[in-house]
Amino acid sequence: MPEVRALHVHSGNLMGGVETALTTLAAEREAVPGLEQHFALAFHGELADGLAATGAPVWHLGAVRTSRPWTVRRGRRTLRSLIAEIEPGVVICHAPWAQAIFGPTARLAGRPVVFWQHGTIDGKHWVERWARRTPPDLAICNSRFTAGTLPHIYPGIRPELLYYAIAPPPGGVRPRANLRREVGTDTAAQVIVQVSRMEPWKGQRALLSALAHLRARPDWECWVVGGAQRPRERRYRAELEALARRLDLAERVRFLGQRSDVADLLAAADLFCQANTGPEPFGITFVEALYAGLPVVTAAMGGALEIIDESCGVLVEPHDTEALARALRDLLDDPDRRDALAHGAPARARQLCDPAAQLSRLDELLAAVATAP
C-alpha cells in the first residue's frame, strides 16, 4: 500500500511549463514508491498523452467550460465518482481554475485540498476570486516570487516552497558537429541560444537589440527556438524576422521554430540567453539550459533570481540592452570564465531541481495533510 495516494487535478488543455512539471512528476514517480500519483484532466491533449506515455494513471473529467455551467456540474460529478473509486488521501488542484472548480468537490468528499500555485496572482481575476471561496489545507508554490503573491487570495495560509522536479537530459544527444551542420552553423562559431514561446515578454526583441551591438564580431551566431502556432505568435515571429533584417542580423540569427530535439540544440550551443521583459514565475528553461552545461544570461527578475547565481550565469538589469550586450561580449571574450560557469551549471540545476529530492519533499508535504489510503 502506498503511504500517500495523491490525485492531481488540472485543466490539461495546454502544454507549457506547468504541464512539463506534471509530466516529470509522473515519469520520475518511482523515485518515491510510497507516493502514488494519479492525474485527472478536464481536456484530452498533449499533456494527457505525455502522462499516459509514462504509465501513470490518467483520468478524464470531461471538457469543462465555465461559460457552460452544465459542464462544470458534470465535471464535478465525475470527480466525485473518481474520488470514491480510487480514494486519494489528498487532492491537488493545480492553479486557480482547478481550485475554483474542483476544490469544493474534494472538500465535500472529505479529502484534504492542496493548492499548487504555478504563477503570480493578484486576486482580481474572477477565477481567483472564485478560488478564494475554498481555502486549501496546504499551498505549494513553485518559487519565492510566486509565493509572495499568495496572500492576495489566501492571506492566512503559509505557503510551502517546492521548486519543480526537472530531470537532466537523456543520454545519446546527436554529435555537436552533426547538428550544427544540419542547422547550417559553422562548428567554430559561438552559439547563443534561446528556447521559449514566441511571446514578447520572453525578450526576443531585447536579445536582437543586444546582438546588434555585437554585429562587428564574426565569431557568433544565435538560434531562436520556439513554435508559432497561434496567429499572434506568427505575427510576432514575423516582426522579429523583420527586426533582424533591419539590424543586419539576418545571416547571423536563425529562427528554428518548434523543435522536438531541444536537448540536442542545447548540447550544441555555448550560451543561453533569454532577456525577459516580464518575470518568469519559475523558469524551467533556465534549469534545462543549466543541465546542458550552458551559462545562462537573463534579466534579474522573477524566478531567475532564485535559479541563476554567480556559479552558473549572469543576471542583468531588465530592459537594459547595453548591459545585456556587455554580458554577452564578456563571456564571448573570456573562455575561461565561460568554461567555469558551464562547469558549475549542471550542479546548480541538480541542487535546485533533482527529481528524487523534489519528489521526496512533495511526499513529505502531502503526508502531513493526507488521509490514510
Short mmCIF file of C-alpha atoms in Angstrom, two decimals:
data_model
loop_
_atom_site.label_atom_id
_atom_site.label_comp_id
_atom_site.label_asym_id
_atom_site.label_seq_id
_atom_site.Cartn_x
_atom_site.Cartn_y
_atom_site.Cartn_z
CA MET A 1 0.00 0.00 0.00
CA PRO A 2 1.25 3.49 -0.77
CA GLU A 3 1.87 5.82 2.13
CA VAL A 4 0.22 8.68 0.21
CA ARG A 5 -2.16 8.43 -2.73
CA ALA A 6 -2.42 11.80 -4.48
CA LEU A 7 -4.82 12.91 -7.18
CA HIS A 8 -3.57 15.80 -9.32
CA VAL A 9 -6.35 17.83 -10.94
CA HIS A 10 -5.58 20.12 -13.86
CA SER A 11 -7.25 21.56 -16.95
CA GLY A 12 -4.93 19.76 -19.38
CA ASN A 13 -5.70 21.87 -22.45
CA LEU A 14 -2.27 23.49 -22.83
CA MET A 15 1.35 22.35 -22.91
CA GLY A 16 3.90 24.56 -21.20
CA GLY A 17 5.98 24.75 -18.06
CA VAL A 18 3.27 23.53 -15.68
CA GLU A 19 2.47 20.59 -17.90
CA THR A 20 6.17 19.74 -18.30
CA ALA A 21 6.46 19.72 -14.50
CA LEU A 22 3.49 17.36 -14.16
CA THR A 23 4.88 15.02 -16.77
CA THR A 24 8.19 14.90 -14.91
CA LEU A 25 6.39 14.05 -11.66
CA ALA A 26 4.80 11.12 -13.46
CA ALA A 27 7.96 9.99 -15.23
CA GLU A 28 10.09 10.10 -12.07
CA ARG A 29 7.48 8.70 -9.67
CA GLU A 30 9.45 5.51 -8.98
CA ALA A 31 11.99 7.63 -7.11
CA VAL A 32 9.49 7.72 -4.21
CA PRO A 33 7.49 4.45 -4.28
CA GLY A 34 5.45 5.48 -1.26
CA LEU A 35 3.84 8.32 -3.23
CA GLU A 36 1.19 7.02 -5.63
CA GLN A 37 0.15 9.67 -8.14
CA HIS A 38 -2.99 9.84 -10.27
CA PHE A 39 -3.85 12.59 -12.74
CA ALA A 40 -7.33 13.88 -13.58
CA LEU A 41 -7.68 16.24 -16.54
CA ALA A 42 -10.62 18.14 -17.94
CA PHE A 43 -9.30 18.13 -21.51
CA HIS A 44 -7.56 15.45 -23.51
CA GLY A 45 -4.47 16.73 -25.30
CA GLU A 46 -0.70 16.65 -25.38
CA LEU A 47 -0.45 16.55 -21.58
CA ALA A 48 -2.74 13.53 -21.32
CA ASP A 49 -0.72 11.71 -23.97
CA GLY A 50 2.56 12.59 -22.24
CA LEU A 51 1.32 11.39 -18.87
CA ALA A 52 -0.06 8.18 -20.33
CA ALA A 53 3.29 7.50 -22.01
CA THR A 54 4.91 7.37 -18.57
CA GLY A 55 2.48 4.69 -17.43
CA ALA A 56 0.86 6.95 -14.82
CA PRO A 57 -2.91 6.59 -14.25
CA VAL A 58 -4.72 9.33 -16.20
CA TRP A 59 -8.42 10.02 -15.70
CA HIS A 60 -10.66 12.26 -17.77
CA LEU A 61 -13.22 14.55 -16.17
CA GLY A 62 -14.78 15.76 -19.41
CA ALA A 63 -14.37 19.16 -21.05
CA VAL A 64 -15.31 21.85 -18.54
CA ARG A 65 -16.13 25.38 -19.65
CA THR A 66 -17.35 27.91 -17.14
CA SER A 67 -19.48 29.51 -19.86
CA ARG A 68 -21.45 26.26 -19.89
CA PRO A 69 -22.48 25.59 -16.28
CA TRP A 70 -23.73 22.07 -17.02
CA THR A 71 -20.19 21.04 -17.95
CA VAL A 72 -18.98 22.25 -14.55
CA ARG A 73 -21.66 20.18 -12.81
CA ARG A 74 -20.81 17.16 -14.95
CA GLY A 75 -17.08 17.50 -14.26
CA ARG A 76 -17.70 17.75 -10.54
CA ARG A 77 -19.87 14.62 -10.59
CA THR A 78 -17.16 12.77 -12.45
CA LEU A 79 -14.53 13.87 -9.93
CA ARG A 80 -16.77 12.86 -7.05
CA SER A 81 -17.13 9.36 -8.53
CA LEU A 82 -13.38 9.16 -9.16
CA ILE A 83 -12.59 10.10 -5.58
CA ALA A 84 -14.94 7.40 -4.36
CA GLU A 85 -13.28 4.87 -6.68
CA ILE A 86 -9.57 5.49 -6.04
CA GLU A 87 -9.84 7.01 -2.53
CA PRO A 88 -6.98 9.51 -2.73
CA GLY A 89 -5.51 10.72 0.51
CA VAL A 90 -5.17 14.21 -0.93
CA VAL A 91 -6.44 16.15 -3.96
CA ILE A 92 -4.02 18.63 -5.55
CA CYS A 93 -5.60 21.43 -7.59
CA HIS A 94 -3.13 22.99 -9.98
CA ALA A 95 -3.70 26.74 -10.45
CA PRO A 96 -6.77 28.84 -9.56
CA TRP A 97 -9.01 27.39 -12.29
CA ALA A 98 -8.81 23.86 -10.91
CA GLN A 99 -9.06 25.11 -7.33
CA ALA A 100 -12.18 27.12 -8.10
CA ILE A 101 -14.00 24.38 -9.98
CA PHE A 102 -12.85 21.17 -8.30
CA GLY A 103 -11.64 22.25 -4.86
CA PRO A 104 -15.19 22.34 -3.44
CA THR A 105 -15.85 18.80 -4.72
CA ALA A 106 -12.77 17.42 -3.00
CA ARG A 107 -13.67 19.25 0.20
CA LEU A 108 -17.24 17.88 0.16
CA ALA A 109 -15.80 14.40 -0.36
CA GLY A 110 -13.84 14.82 2.86
CA ARG A 111 -10.42 14.99 1.20
CA PRO A 112 -7.65 17.44 2.08
CA VAL A 113 -7.21 20.02 -0.67
CA VAL A 114 -3.81 21.22 -1.83
CA PHE A 115 -3.49 24.33 -3.99
CA TRP A 116 -0.37 24.29 -6.18
CA GLN A 117 0.39 27.80 -7.34
CA HIS A 118 2.35 28.00 -10.59
CA GLY A 119 2.10 31.70 -11.42
CA THR A 120 1.60 35.08 -9.84
CA ILE A 121 -1.87 36.10 -8.71
CA ASP A 122 -3.36 39.43 -7.73
CA GLY A 123 -6.79 38.31 -6.51
CA LYS A 124 -8.61 40.46 -9.06
CA HIS A 125 -9.44 37.93 -11.76
CA TRP A 126 -12.85 36.36 -11.35
CA VAL A 127 -11.36 32.86 -11.32
CA GLU A 128 -9.06 33.84 -8.45
CA ARG A 129 -11.99 35.36 -6.54
CA TRP A 130 -13.88 32.11 -7.10
CA ALA A 131 -10.91 30.05 -5.89
CA ARG A 132 -10.75 32.20 -2.73
CA ARG A 133 -14.00 30.59 -1.58
CA THR A 134 -12.22 27.26 -0.98
CA PRO A 135 -9.14 27.82 1.18
CA PRO A 136 -6.78 24.85 0.83
CA ASP A 137 -5.31 22.75 3.61
CA LEU A 138 -1.87 23.27 2.06
CA ALA A 139 -0.48 25.69 -0.51
CA ILE A 140 2.60 24.79 -2.58
CA CYS A 141 4.38 27.50 -4.57
CA ASN A 142 6.95 26.94 -7.32
CA SER A 143 9.15 29.89 -6.27
CA ARG A 144 9.51 32.52 -3.59
CA PHE A 145 8.46 35.01 -6.25
CA THR A 146 5.05 33.38 -6.78
CA ALA A 147 4.69 32.69 -3.04
CA GLY A 148 4.85 36.42 -2.44
CA THR A 149 1.52 36.83 -4.25
CA LEU A 150 -0.38 34.01 -2.49
CA PRO A 151 -1.79 36.36 0.20
CA HIS A 152 -3.86 38.08 -2.48
CA ILE A 153 -6.29 35.16 -2.27
CA TYR A 154 -5.21 33.20 0.83
CA PRO A 155 -3.82 35.71 3.33
CA GLY A 156 -3.88 33.32 6.27
CA ILE A 157 -2.06 30.41 4.65
CA ARG A 158 1.69 29.92 4.89
CA PRO A 159 2.97 28.62 1.55
CA GLU A 160 5.46 25.80 1.16
CA LEU A 161 8.19 26.33 -1.42
CA LEU A 162 8.81 23.48 -3.85
CA TYR A 163 10.86 24.01 -6.98
CA TYR A 164 9.87 21.85 -9.91
CA ALA A 165 11.37 18.39 -10.33
CA ILE A 166 13.31 18.63 -13.58
CA ALA A 167 15.21 15.67 -14.99
CA PRO A 168 18.58 16.01 -16.69
CA PRO A 169 18.54 15.46 -20.45
CA PRO A 170 18.63 11.87 -21.64
CA GLY A 171 21.88 10.50 -22.95
CA GLY A 172 22.59 9.97 -26.61
CA VAL A 173 22.29 13.52 -27.95
CA ARG A 174 23.45 13.96 -31.52
CA PRO A 175 27.08 14.93 -32.01
CA ARG A 176 27.57 18.68 -31.82
CA ALA A 177 29.21 18.92 -35.23
CA ASN A 178 26.42 16.94 -36.91
CA LEU A 179 23.65 19.11 -35.51
CA ARG A 180 25.45 22.32 -36.40
CA ARG A 181 25.93 21.06 -39.93
CA GLU A 182 22.18 20.34 -40.17
CA VAL A 183 21.34 23.85 -38.94
CA GLY A 184 23.95 25.45 -41.16
CA THR A 185 26.17 26.83 -38.40
CA ASP A 186 29.94 26.72 -38.52
CA THR A 187 31.46 24.35 -35.96
CA ALA A 188 33.79 27.13 -34.73
CA ALA A 189 31.04 29.68 -34.07
CA GLN A 190 29.99 30.58 -30.54
CA VAL A 191 26.26 29.84 -30.48
CA ILE A 192 23.87 31.85 -28.32
CA VAL A 193 20.52 30.06 -27.98
CA GLN A 194 17.08 30.99 -26.66
CA VAL A 195 14.33 28.39 -26.24
CA SER A 196 10.90 29.78 -25.36
CA ARG A 197 7.42 30.52 -26.58
CA MET A 198 7.05 33.26 -29.17
CA GLU A 199 5.77 35.90 -26.77
CA PRO A 200 7.09 39.46 -26.41
CA TRP A 201 7.74 39.24 -22.67
CA LYS A 202 10.20 36.40 -23.32
CA GLY A 203 12.60 39.08 -24.57
CA GLN A 204 13.45 38.07 -28.12
CA ARG A 205 13.37 41.72 -29.21
CA ALA A 206 15.77 42.70 -26.44
CA LEU A 207 18.11 39.88 -27.43
CA LEU A 208 18.19 41.03 -31.05
CA SER A 209 18.83 44.62 -29.95
CA ALA A 210 21.73 43.46 -27.77
CA LEU A 211 23.16 41.35 -30.59
CA ALA A 212 23.19 44.43 -32.81
CA HIS A 213 25.94 45.79 -30.52
CA LEU A 214 27.99 42.68 -31.35
CA ARG A 215 27.40 42.85 -35.08
CA ALA A 216 31.05 43.58 -35.89
CA ARG A 217 32.21 40.35 -34.25
CA PRO A 218 32.48 37.43 -36.69
CA ASP A 219 32.55 34.67 -34.09
CA TRP A 220 28.92 34.15 -33.05
CA GLU A 221 25.50 33.01 -34.25
CA CYS A 222 22.15 32.95 -32.49
CA TRP A 223 19.47 30.26 -32.56
CA VAL A 224 15.96 31.38 -31.64
CA VAL A 225 13.90 28.28 -30.89
CA GLY A 226 10.15 28.30 -30.37
CA GLY A 227 6.98 27.47 -32.22
CA ALA A 228 4.47 29.94 -33.58
CA GLN A 229 1.17 28.10 -33.83
CA ARG A 230 -1.29 30.83 -32.88
CA PRO A 231 -1.88 33.86 -35.13
CA ARG A 232 -0.38 36.34 -32.64
CA GLU A 233 2.69 34.13 -32.30
CA ARG A 234 3.11 34.02 -36.06
CA ARG A 235 2.76 37.80 -36.26
CA TYR A 236 5.36 38.22 -33.52
CA ARG A 237 7.82 35.92 -35.24
CA ALA A 238 7.38 37.87 -38.49
CA GLU A 239 8.11 41.08 -36.57
CA LEU A 240 11.27 39.53 -35.13
CA GLU A 241 12.46 38.38 -38.53
CA ALA A 242 11.88 41.87 -39.91
CA LEU A 243 13.79 43.38 -36.98
CA ALA A 244 16.71 41.01 -37.60
CA ARG A 245 16.83 42.21 -41.20
CA ARG A 246 16.72 45.88 -40.18
CA LEU A 247 19.57 45.30 -37.72
CA ASP A 248 21.59 43.48 -40.39
CA LEU A 249 21.47 40.27 -38.37
CA ALA A 250 19.51 38.07 -40.75
CA GLU A 251 22.58 35.98 -41.64
CA ARG A 252 23.58 35.54 -38.00
CA VAL A 253 20.20 34.79 -36.33
CA ARG A 254 18.41 31.58 -37.20
CA PHE A 255 14.75 31.13 -36.33
CA LEU A 256 14.47 27.37 -35.89
CA GLY A 257 10.77 27.17 -34.98
CA GLN A 258 9.22 24.40 -32.92
CA ARG A 259 11.72 21.61 -32.30
CA SER A 260 11.49 18.16 -30.76
CA ASP A 261 15.27 17.99 -30.30
CA VAL A 262 15.77 20.79 -27.80
CA ALA A 263 18.21 18.71 -25.74
CA ASP A 264 20.38 18.28 -28.84
CA LEU A 265 20.22 22.00 -29.62
CA LEU A 266 21.24 22.95 -26.10
CA ALA A 267 24.12 20.48 -26.16
CA ALA A 268 25.34 22.03 -29.42
CA ALA A 269 25.20 25.64 -28.17
CA ASP A 270 27.61 27.66 -25.99
CA LEU A 271 25.46 30.25 -24.17
CA PHE A 272 21.80 30.51 -23.23
CA CYS A 273 20.26 33.97 -23.27
CA GLN A 274 16.66 34.95 -22.53
CA ALA A 275 16.28 38.68 -21.96
CA ASN A 276 12.88 38.62 -20.28
CA THR A 277 10.94 41.85 -20.12
CA GLY A 278 8.46 40.22 -17.74
CA PRO A 279 9.22 37.89 -14.82
CA GLU A 280 9.18 34.11 -15.08
CA PRO A 281 7.16 32.54 -12.25
CA PHE A 282 9.92 29.94 -12.09
CA GLY A 283 11.90 29.27 -15.29
CA ILE A 284 12.13 25.62 -16.35
CA THR A 285 14.02 26.60 -19.50
CA PHE A 286 16.84 28.06 -17.38
CA VAL A 287 17.23 24.80 -15.49
CA GLU A 288 17.21 22.78 -18.71
CA ALA A 289 19.97 25.02 -20.07
CA LEU A 290 22.00 24.57 -16.88
CA TYR A 291 21.68 20.79 -17.09
CA ALA A 292 23.10 21.08 -20.62
CA GLY A 293 26.13 22.90 -19.23
CA LEU A 294 25.24 26.31 -20.67
CA PRO A 295 25.97 29.55 -18.84
CA VAL A 296 22.70 31.50 -18.61
CA VAL A 297 22.34 35.23 -19.23
CA THR A 298 18.96 36.65 -18.31
CA ALA A 299 17.16 39.56 -16.68
CA ALA A 300 17.30 39.95 -12.91
CA MET A 301 13.61 39.42 -12.16
CA GLY A 302 11.15 36.76 -11.10
CA GLY A 303 12.18 33.17 -10.73
CA ALA A 304 15.53 33.78 -12.43
CA LEU A 305 16.74 35.47 -9.24
CA GLU A 306 16.33 32.12 -7.45
CA ILE A 307 17.93 29.98 -10.16
CA ILE A 308 20.85 31.92 -11.59
CA ASP A 309 23.80 32.83 -9.38
CA GLU A 310 27.49 33.56 -9.92
CA SER A 311 28.25 29.83 -10.21
CA CYS A 312 26.27 29.36 -13.41
CA GLY A 313 25.36 32.61 -15.14
CA VAL A 314 24.92 36.35 -15.30
CA LEU A 315 21.93 38.48 -14.30
CA VAL A 316 21.49 41.89 -15.93
CA GLU A 317 19.15 44.76 -15.25
CA PRO A 318 15.81 44.29 -17.02
CA HIS A 319 15.26 46.34 -20.20
CA ASP A 320 18.95 47.30 -20.41
CA THR A 321 20.07 46.04 -23.82
CA GLU A 322 23.51 47.63 -23.49
CA ALA A 323 24.11 45.74 -20.23
CA LEU A 324 22.89 42.58 -21.93
CA ALA A 325 25.30 43.15 -24.82
CA ARG A 326 28.17 43.70 -22.38
CA ALA A 327 27.38 40.46 -20.54
CA LEU A 328 27.36 38.51 -23.78
CA ARG A 329 30.52 40.20 -25.02
CA ASP A 330 32.32 39.49 -21.75
CA LEU A 331 31.51 35.79 -21.96
CA LEU A 332 32.45 35.58 -25.61
CA ASP A 333 35.77 37.28 -24.79
CA ASP A 334 36.58 35.16 -21.74
CA PRO A 335 36.55 31.41 -22.49
CA ASP A 336 37.94 30.57 -19.05
CA ARG A 337 35.04 32.27 -17.29
CA ARG A 338 32.59 30.73 -19.74
CA ASP A 339 34.03 27.28 -19.05
CA ALA A 340 33.84 27.84 -15.28
CA LEU A 341 30.15 28.78 -15.50
CA ALA A 342 29.49 25.83 -17.80
CA HIS A 343 31.14 23.54 -15.24
CA GLY A 344 29.00 24.88 -12.40
CA ALA A 345 25.72 24.87 -14.33
CA PRO A 346 24.67 21.19 -14.01
CA ALA A 347 25.44 21.16 -10.28
CA ARG A 348 23.23 24.21 -9.80
CA ALA A 349 20.39 22.52 -11.70
CA ARG A 350 20.67 19.38 -9.57
CA GLN A 351 20.83 21.41 -6.37
CA LEU A 352 17.53 23.10 -7.14
CA CYS A 353 15.54 20.54 -9.10
CA ASP A 354 16.84 17.00 -8.64
CA PRO A 355 13.74 14.86 -9.26
CA ALA A 356 14.32 12.40 -6.42
CA ALA A 357 14.87 15.18 -3.91
CA GLN A 358 11.87 17.20 -5.06
CA LEU A 359 9.55 14.20 -5.11
CA SER A 360 10.70 13.25 -1.61
CA ARG A 361 9.90 16.77 -0.45
CA LEU A 362 6.49 16.61 -2.13
CA ASP A 363 5.84 13.30 -0.39
CA GLU A 364 6.67 14.87 2.97
CA LEU A 365 4.37 17.84 2.37
CA LEU A 366 1.45 15.69 1.25
CA ALA A 367 1.90 13.14 4.06
CA ALA A 368 1.45 15.94 6.58
CA VAL A 369 -2.11 16.62 5.39
CA ALA A 370 -3.23 13.40 3.66
CA THR A 371 -5.76 10.93 4.98
CA ALA A 372 -4.67 7.31 5.18
CA PRO A 373 -5.14 5.25 1.99
#
